CSV table of C-alpha atoms and ligand atoms in Angstrom, one decimal:
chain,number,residue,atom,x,y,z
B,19,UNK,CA,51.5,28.4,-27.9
B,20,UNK,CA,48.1,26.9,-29.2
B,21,UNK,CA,47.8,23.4,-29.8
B,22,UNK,CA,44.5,22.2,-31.3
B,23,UNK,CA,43.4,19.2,-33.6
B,24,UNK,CA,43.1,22.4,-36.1
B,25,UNK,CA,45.4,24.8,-35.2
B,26,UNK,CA,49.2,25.1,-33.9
B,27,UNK,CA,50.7,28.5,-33.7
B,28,UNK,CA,54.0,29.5,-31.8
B,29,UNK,CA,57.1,28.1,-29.6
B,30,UNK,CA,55.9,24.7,-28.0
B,31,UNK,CA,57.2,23.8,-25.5
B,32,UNK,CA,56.8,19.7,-25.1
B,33,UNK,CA,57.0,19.2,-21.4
B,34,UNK,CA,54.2,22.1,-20.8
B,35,UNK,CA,52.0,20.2,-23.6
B,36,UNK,CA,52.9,17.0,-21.1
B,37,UNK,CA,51.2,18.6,-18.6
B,38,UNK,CA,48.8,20.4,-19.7
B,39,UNK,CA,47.6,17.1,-22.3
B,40,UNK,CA,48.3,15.2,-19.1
B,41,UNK,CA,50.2,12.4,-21.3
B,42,UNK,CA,53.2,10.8,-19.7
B,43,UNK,CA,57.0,10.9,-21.0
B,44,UNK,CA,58.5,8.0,-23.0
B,45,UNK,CA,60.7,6.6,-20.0
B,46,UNK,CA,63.9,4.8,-20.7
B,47,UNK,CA,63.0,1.9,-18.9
B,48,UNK,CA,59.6,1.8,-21.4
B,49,UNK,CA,62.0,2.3,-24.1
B,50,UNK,CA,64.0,-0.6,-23.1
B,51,UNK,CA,60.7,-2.9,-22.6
B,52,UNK,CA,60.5,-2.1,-26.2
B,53,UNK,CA,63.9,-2.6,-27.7
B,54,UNK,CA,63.4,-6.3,-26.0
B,55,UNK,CA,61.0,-7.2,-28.5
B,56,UNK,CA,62.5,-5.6,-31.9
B,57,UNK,CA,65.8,-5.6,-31.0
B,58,UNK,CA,66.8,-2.0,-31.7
B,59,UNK,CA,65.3,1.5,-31.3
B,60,UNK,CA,63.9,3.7,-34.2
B,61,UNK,CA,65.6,6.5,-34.4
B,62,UNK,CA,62.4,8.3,-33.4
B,63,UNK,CA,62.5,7.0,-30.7
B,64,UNK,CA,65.7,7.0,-29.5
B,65,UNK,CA,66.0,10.9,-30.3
B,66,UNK,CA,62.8,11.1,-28.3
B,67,UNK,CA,61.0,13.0,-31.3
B,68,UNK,CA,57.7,10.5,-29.9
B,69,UNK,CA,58.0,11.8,-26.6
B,70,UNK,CA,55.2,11.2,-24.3
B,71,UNK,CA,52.4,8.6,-24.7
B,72,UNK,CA,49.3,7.3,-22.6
B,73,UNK,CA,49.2,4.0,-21.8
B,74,UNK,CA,52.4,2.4,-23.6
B,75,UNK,CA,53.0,0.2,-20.5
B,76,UNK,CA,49.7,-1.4,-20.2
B,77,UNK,CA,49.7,-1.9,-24.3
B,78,UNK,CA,53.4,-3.7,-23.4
B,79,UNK,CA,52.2,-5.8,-20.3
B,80,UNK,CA,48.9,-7.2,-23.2
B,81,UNK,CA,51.8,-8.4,-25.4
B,82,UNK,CA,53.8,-9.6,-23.2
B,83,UNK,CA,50.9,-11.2,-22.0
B,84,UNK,CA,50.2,-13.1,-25.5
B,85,UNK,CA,47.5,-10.2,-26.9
B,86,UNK,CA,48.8,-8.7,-29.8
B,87,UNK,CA,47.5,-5.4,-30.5
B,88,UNK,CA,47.4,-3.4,-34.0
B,89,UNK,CA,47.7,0.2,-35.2
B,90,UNK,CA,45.7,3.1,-35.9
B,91,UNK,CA,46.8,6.3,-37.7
B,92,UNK,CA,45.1,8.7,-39.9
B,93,UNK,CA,45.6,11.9,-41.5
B,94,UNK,CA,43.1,15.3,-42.6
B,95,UNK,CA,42.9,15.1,-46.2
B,96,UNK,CA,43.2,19.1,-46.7
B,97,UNK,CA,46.3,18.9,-49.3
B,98,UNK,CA,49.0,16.8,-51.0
B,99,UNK,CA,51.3,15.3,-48.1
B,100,UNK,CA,54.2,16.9,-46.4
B,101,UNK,CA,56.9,15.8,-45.2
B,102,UNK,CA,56.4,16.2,-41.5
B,103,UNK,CA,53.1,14.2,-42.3
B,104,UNK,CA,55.4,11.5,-42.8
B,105,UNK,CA,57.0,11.4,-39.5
B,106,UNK,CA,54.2,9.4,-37.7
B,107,UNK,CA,53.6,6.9,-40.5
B,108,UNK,CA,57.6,6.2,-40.8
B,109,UNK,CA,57.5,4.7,-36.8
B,110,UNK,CA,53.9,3.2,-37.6
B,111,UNK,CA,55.4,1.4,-40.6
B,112,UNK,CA,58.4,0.1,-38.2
B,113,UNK,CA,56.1,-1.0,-35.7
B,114,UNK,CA,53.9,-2.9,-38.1
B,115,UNK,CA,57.0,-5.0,-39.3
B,116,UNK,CA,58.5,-5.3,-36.0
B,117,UNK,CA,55.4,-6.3,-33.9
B,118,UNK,CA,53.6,-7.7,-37.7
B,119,UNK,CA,50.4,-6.1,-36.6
B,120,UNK,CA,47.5,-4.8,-38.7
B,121,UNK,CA,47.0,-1.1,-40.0
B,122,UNK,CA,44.1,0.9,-39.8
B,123,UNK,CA,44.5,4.2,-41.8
B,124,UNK,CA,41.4,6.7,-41.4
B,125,UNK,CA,41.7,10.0,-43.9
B,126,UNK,CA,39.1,12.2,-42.8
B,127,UNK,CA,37.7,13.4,-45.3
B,128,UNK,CA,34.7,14.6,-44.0
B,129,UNK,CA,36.3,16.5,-41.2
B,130,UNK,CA,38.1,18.4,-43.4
B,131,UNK,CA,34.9,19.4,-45.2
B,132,UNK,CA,33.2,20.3,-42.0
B,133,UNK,CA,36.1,22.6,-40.4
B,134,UNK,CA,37.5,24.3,-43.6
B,135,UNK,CA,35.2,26.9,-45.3
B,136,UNK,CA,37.2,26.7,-48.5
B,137,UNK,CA,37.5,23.1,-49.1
B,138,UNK,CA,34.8,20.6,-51.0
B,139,UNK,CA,33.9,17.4,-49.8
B,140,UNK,CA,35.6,16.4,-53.9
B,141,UNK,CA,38.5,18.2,-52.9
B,142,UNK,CA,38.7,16.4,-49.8
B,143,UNK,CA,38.0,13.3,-51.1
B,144,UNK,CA,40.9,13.6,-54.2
B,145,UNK,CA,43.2,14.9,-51.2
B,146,UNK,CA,42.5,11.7,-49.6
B,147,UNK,CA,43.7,9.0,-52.3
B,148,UNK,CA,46.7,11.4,-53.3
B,149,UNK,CA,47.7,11.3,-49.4
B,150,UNK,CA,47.2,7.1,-49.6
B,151,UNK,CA,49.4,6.5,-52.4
B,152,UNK,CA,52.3,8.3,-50.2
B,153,UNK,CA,51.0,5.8,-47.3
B,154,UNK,CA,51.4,2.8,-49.6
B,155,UNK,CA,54.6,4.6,-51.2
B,156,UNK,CA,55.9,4.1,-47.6
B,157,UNK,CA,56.0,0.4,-47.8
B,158,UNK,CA,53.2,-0.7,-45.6
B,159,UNK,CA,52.2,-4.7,-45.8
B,160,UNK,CA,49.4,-5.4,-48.3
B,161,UNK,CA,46.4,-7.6,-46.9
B,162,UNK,CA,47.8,-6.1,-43.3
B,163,UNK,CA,47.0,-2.2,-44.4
B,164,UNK,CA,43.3,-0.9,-44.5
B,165,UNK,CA,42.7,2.3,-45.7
B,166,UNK,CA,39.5,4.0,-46.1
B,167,UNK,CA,38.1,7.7,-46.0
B,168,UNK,CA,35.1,8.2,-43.5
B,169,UNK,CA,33.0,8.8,-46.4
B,170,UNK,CA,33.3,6.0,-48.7
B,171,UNK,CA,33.4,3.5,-45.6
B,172,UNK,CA,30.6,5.5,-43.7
B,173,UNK,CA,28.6,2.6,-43.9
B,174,UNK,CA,30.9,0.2,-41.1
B,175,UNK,CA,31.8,3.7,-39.4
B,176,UNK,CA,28.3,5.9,-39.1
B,177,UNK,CA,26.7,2.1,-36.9
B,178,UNK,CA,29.5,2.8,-34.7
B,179,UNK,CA,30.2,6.5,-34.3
B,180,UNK,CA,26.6,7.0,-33.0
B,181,UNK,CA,27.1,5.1,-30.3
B,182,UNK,CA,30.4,7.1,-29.3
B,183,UNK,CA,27.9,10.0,-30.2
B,184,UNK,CA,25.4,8.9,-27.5
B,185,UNK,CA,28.3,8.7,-24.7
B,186,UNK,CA,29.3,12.2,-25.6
B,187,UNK,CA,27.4,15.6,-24.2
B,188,UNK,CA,27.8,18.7,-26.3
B,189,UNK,CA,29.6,20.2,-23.5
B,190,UNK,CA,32.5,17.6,-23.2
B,191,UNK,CA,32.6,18.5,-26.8
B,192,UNK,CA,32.4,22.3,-25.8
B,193,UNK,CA,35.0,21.7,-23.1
B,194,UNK,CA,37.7,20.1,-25.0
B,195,UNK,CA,37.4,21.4,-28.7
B,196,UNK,CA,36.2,25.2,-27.7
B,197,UNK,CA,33.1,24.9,-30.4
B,198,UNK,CA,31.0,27.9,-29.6
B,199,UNK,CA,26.4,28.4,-30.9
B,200,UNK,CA,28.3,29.1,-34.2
B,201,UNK,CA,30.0,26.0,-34.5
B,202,UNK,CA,28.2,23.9,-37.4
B,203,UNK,CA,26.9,20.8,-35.8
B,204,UNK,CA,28.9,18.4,-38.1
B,205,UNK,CA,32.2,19.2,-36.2
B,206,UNK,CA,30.4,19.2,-33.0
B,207,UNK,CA,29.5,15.1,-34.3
B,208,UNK,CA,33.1,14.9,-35.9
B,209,UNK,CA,35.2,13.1,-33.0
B,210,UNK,CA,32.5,9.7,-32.3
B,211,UNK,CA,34.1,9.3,-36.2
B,212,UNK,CA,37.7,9.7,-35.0
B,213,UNK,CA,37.0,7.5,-32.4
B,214,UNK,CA,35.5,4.5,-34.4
B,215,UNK,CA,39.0,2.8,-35.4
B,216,UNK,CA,40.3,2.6,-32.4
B,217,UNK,CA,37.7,-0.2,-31.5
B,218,UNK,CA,36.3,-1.6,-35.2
B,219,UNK,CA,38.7,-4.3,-35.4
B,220,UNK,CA,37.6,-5.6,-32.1
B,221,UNK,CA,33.7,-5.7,-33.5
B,222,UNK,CA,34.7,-6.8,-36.4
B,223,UNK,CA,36.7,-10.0,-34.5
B,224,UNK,CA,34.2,-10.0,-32.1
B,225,UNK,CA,36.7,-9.8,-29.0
B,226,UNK,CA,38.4,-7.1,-27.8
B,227,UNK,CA,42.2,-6.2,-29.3
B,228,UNK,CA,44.4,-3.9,-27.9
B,229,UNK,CA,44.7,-0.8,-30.2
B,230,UNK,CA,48.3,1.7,-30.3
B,231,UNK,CA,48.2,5.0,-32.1
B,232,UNK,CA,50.8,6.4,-33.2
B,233,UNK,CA,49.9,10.7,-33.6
B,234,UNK,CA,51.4,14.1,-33.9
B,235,UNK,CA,50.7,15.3,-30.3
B,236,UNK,CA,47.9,18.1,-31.7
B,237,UNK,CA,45.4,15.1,-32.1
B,238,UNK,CA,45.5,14.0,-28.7
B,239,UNK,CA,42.3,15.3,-27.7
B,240,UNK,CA,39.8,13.3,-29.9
B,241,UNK,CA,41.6,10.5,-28.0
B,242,UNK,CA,41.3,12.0,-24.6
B,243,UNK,CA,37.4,11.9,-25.4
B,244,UNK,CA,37.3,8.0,-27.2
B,245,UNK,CA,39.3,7.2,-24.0
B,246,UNK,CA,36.8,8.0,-21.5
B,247,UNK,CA,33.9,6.9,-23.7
B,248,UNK,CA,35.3,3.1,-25.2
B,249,UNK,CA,35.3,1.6,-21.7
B,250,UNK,CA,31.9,2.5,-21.3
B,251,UNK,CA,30.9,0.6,-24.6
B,252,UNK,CA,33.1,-2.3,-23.3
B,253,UNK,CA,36.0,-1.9,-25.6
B,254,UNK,CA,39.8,-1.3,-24.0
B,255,UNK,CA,41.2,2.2,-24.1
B,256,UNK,CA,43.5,3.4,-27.3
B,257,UNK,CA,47.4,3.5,-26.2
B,258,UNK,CA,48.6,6.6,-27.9
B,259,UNK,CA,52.5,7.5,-28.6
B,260,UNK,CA,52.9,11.3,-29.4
B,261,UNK,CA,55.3,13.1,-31.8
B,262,UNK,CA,56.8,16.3,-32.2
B,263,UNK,CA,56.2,18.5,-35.2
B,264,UNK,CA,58.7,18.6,-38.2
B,265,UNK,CA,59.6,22.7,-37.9
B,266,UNK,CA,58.7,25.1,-40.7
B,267,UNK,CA,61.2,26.3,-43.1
B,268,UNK,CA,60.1,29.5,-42.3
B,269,UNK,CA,61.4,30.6,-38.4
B,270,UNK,CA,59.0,28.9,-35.9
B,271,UNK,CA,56.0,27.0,-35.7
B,272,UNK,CA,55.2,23.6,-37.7
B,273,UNK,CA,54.9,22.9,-41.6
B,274,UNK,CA,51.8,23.5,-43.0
B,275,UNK,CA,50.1,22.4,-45.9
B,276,UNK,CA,48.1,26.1,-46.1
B,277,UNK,CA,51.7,27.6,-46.4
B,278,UNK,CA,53.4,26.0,-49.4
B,279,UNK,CA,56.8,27.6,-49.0
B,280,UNK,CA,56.7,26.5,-44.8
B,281,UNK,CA,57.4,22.8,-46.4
B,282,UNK,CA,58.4,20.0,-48.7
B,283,UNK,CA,55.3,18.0,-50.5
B,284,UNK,CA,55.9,14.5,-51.4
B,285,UNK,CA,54.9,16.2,-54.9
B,286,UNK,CA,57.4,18.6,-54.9
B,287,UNK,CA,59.7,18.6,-57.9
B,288,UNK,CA,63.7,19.0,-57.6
B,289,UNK,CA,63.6,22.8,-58.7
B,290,UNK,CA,60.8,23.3,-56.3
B,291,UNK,CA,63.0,21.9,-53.4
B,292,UNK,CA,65.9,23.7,-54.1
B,293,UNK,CA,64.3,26.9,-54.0
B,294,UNK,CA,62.3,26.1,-50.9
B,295,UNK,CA,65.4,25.4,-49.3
B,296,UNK,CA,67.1,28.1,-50.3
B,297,UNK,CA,65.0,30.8,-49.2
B,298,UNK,CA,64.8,28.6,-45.3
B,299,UNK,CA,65.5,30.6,-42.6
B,300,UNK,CA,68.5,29.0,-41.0
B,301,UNK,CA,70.6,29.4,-37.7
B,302,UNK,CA,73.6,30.9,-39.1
B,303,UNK,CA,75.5,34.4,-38.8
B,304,UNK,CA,74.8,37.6,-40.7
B,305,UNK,CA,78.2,37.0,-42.9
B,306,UNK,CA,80.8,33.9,-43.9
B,307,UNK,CA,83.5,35.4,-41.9
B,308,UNK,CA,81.1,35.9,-38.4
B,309,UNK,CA,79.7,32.0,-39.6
B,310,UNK,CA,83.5,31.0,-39.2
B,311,UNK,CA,84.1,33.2,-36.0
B,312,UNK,CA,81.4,32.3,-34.0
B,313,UNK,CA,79.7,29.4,-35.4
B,314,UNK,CA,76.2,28.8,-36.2
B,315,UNK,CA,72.9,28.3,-34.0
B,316,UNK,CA,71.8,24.3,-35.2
B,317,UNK,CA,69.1,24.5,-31.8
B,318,UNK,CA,67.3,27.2,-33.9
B,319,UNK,CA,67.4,26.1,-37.1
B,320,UNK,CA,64.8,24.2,-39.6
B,321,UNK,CA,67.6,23.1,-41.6
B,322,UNK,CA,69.3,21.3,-38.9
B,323,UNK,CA,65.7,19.8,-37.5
B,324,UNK,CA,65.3,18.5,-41.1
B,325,UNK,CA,68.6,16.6,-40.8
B,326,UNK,CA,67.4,15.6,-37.0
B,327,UNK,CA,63.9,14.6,-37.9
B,328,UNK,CA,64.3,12.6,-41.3
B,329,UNK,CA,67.7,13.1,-43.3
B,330,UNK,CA,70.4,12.0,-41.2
B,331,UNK,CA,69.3,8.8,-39.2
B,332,UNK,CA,72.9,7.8,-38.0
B,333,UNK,CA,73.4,9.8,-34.6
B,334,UNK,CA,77.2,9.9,-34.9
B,335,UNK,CA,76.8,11.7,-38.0
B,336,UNK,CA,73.9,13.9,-36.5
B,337,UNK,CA,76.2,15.1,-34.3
B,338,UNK,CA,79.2,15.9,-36.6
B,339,UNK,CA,76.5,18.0,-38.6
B,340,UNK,CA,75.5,20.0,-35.0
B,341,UNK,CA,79.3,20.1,-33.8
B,342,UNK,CA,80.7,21.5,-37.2
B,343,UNK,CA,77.7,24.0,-37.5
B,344,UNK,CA,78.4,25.2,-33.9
B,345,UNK,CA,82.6,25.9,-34.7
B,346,UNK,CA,81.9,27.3,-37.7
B,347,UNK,CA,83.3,24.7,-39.9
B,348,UNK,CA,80.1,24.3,-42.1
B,349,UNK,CA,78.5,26.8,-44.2
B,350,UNK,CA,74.9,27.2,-44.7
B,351,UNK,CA,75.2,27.0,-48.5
B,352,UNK,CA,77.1,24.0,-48.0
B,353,UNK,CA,74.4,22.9,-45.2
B,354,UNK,CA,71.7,23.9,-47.1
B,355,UNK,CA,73.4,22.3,-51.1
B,356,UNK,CA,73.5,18.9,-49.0
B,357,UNK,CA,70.3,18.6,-47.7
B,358,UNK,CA,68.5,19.8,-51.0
B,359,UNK,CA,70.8,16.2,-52.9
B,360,UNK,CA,69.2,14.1,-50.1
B,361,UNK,CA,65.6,15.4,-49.9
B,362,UNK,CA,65.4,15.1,-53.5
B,363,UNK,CA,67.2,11.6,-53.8
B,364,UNK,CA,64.4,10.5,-50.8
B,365,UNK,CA,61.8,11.9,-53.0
B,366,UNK,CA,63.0,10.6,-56.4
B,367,UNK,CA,62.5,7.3,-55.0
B,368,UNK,CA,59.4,8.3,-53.0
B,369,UNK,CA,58.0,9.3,-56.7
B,370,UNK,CA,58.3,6.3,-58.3
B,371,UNK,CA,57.4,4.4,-55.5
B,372,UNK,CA,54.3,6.8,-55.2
B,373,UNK,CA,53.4,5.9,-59.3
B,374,UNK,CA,53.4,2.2,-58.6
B,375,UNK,CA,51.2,2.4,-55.9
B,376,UNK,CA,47.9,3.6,-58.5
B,377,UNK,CA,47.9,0.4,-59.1
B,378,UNK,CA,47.6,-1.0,-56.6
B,379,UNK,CA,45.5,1.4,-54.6
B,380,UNK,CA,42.8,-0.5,-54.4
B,381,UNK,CA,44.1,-3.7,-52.6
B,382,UNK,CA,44.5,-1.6,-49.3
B,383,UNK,CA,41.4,1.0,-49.7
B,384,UNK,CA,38.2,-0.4,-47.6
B,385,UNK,CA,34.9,0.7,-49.3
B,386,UNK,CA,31.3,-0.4,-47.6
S,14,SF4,FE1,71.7,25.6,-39.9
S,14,SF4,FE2,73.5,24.3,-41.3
S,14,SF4,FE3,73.7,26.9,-41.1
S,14,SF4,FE4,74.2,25.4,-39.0
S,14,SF4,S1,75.4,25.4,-40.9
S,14,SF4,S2,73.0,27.3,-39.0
S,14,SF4,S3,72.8,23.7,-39.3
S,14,SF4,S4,72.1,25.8,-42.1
């Protein structure tokens, strides 16, 4: 298993990540302190697909406490937006309406210039307003929402980032990202960007706000390094809930955007779907008659986890879909023929919600 801001490869295995990240799991009980202010549970959370966090508690004793705190997500602008992509920004957009707190959404463009030899800081950049009309697509609150890439708002981020820069020795960098002499010194400067909106709002109002991330576990560790270095600049620490990775279509690992056929792209057209979906590795038997026999594997299977993470939100349901696939009463065509109706319904609304958003683009995109 290897879990990096840049790179995740194999099984993972959650509870080692726990420890080895040294994050803590999303308790019942803080699940409950939750539910008393929104009055239900998301079903990410519920299912426990964010399942660890740092800090939660102390972000929960602030508002109960009167400080309201806002959000902070981003996304690496390498290619169109994927599905699992979505996951994070689906609980962020619940929590904004829920606890009507402000969004900060960072698309890094330039990190994605700086650690991929292929890509162009224009490629980047075009990357990064395709990615924000899926955030806007999403529903977030206009006048609540700022979006910006680090480029075309370096000049409120570069004042800041130098002085995470200044708190941070090239071999805390060394020690947590692995950069090596051949490392180009951009990424080596990279995470005092990442850092930047978990404290701007609180320059910006002049008082310290508390800040919550919501992330996809892999990007913890820019935020283990902000953490140790905000305090020290006399801002609070980021609270950070983590989520799982949406599997590949193909057998293990997560989707990724370099592997077209591993996922679904909010781009993707119906035909493309279907055939994506088609060719997915599943859980099930060699033949129809052993399927019926024995019943299929759902714990193994993308097509199932696609159902878990996004397309089946009612758990009663959830679990009819595991419990047939287990005695053998589904098929995988028909398994596989109903998921490809609802991905494409989700994304035929997606679409057209993504087309309205170019014109609106520019009410949530901060430029400086
Ligand atoms: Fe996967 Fe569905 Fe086949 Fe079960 S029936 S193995 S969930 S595709």
């Amino acid at each position: 298993m290897k879990v990096t801001p840049w790179e995740v490869e194999g099984k993972i295995d959650y509870d080692r990540l726990i420890k080895e990240f040294g994050t803590k799991p999303i308790t019942s009980k803080i699940l409950k302190r939750i539910e008393k202010h929104t009055g239900e549970l998301h079903y990410l959370l519920r299912r426990g697909i964010f399942f660890c966090h740092r800090d939660l508690d102390w972000l929960l004793d602030k508002y109960e406490n009167g400080e309201s705190f806002y959000l902070y997500t981003g996304r690496g602008p390498s290619g169109y937006t994927h599905l699992g992509h979505l996951i994070p920004w689906i609980l962020t957009k619940w929590l904004q309406d829920k606890f009507d707190a402000e969004l900060w959404f960072q698309l890094t463009d330039d990190e994605k210039f700086l650690f991929n030899q292929k890509l162009d800081i224009e490629d980047a950049k075009k990357y990064a307003y395709e990615n924000a009309l899926d955030i806007i697509a999403l529903g977030f609150k206009r006048g609540k929402t700022f979006i910006f890439t680090d480029t075309d708002y370096s000049g409120e981020l570069y004042p800041q980032a130098i002085k995470v820069a200044k708190k941070i020795t090239f071999s805390t960098a060394k020690a947590v990202f692995g950069f090596k002499n051949e490392s180009n010194i951009g990424q080596i400067f990279f995470t005092s960007m990442q850092s930047v909106p978990a404290f701007l709002p609180s320059v910006k109002k002049g008082k310290n706000i508390p800040c919550l991330i919501p992330l996809a576990i892999d990007q913890d560790p820019h935020f283990r390094v902000a953490r140790d270095v905000l305090p020290k600049l006399g801002f609070y620490k980021p609270a950070i809930i983590h989520s799982k990775f949406m599997p590949s279509l193909s057998e293990g690992g997560k989707m990724s955007a370099s592997d077209p056929q591993s996922c679904i792209f909010t781009t993707d057209t119906p035909g493309e779907v279907e055939r994506k979906i088609w060719n997915a590795f599943t859980g099930g038997r060699g033949s129809l008659k052993e399927q019926k026999e024995k019943g299929g594997n759902p714990d193994i299977c993308p097509i199932y986890q696609y159902y878990y993470f996004l397309f089946e939100q009612d758990d009663k349901k959830l679990k009819e879909i595991y419990n047939s696939c287990r005695s053998g009463n589904r098929t995988c065509g028909e398994c596989k023929r109903e998921l490809i109706d609802r991905i494409n319904s989700f994304l035929k609304k997606h679409q057209e919600r993504r087309e309205k958003a170019k014109k609106v683009l520019d009410k949530f995109i901060l430029k400086s």
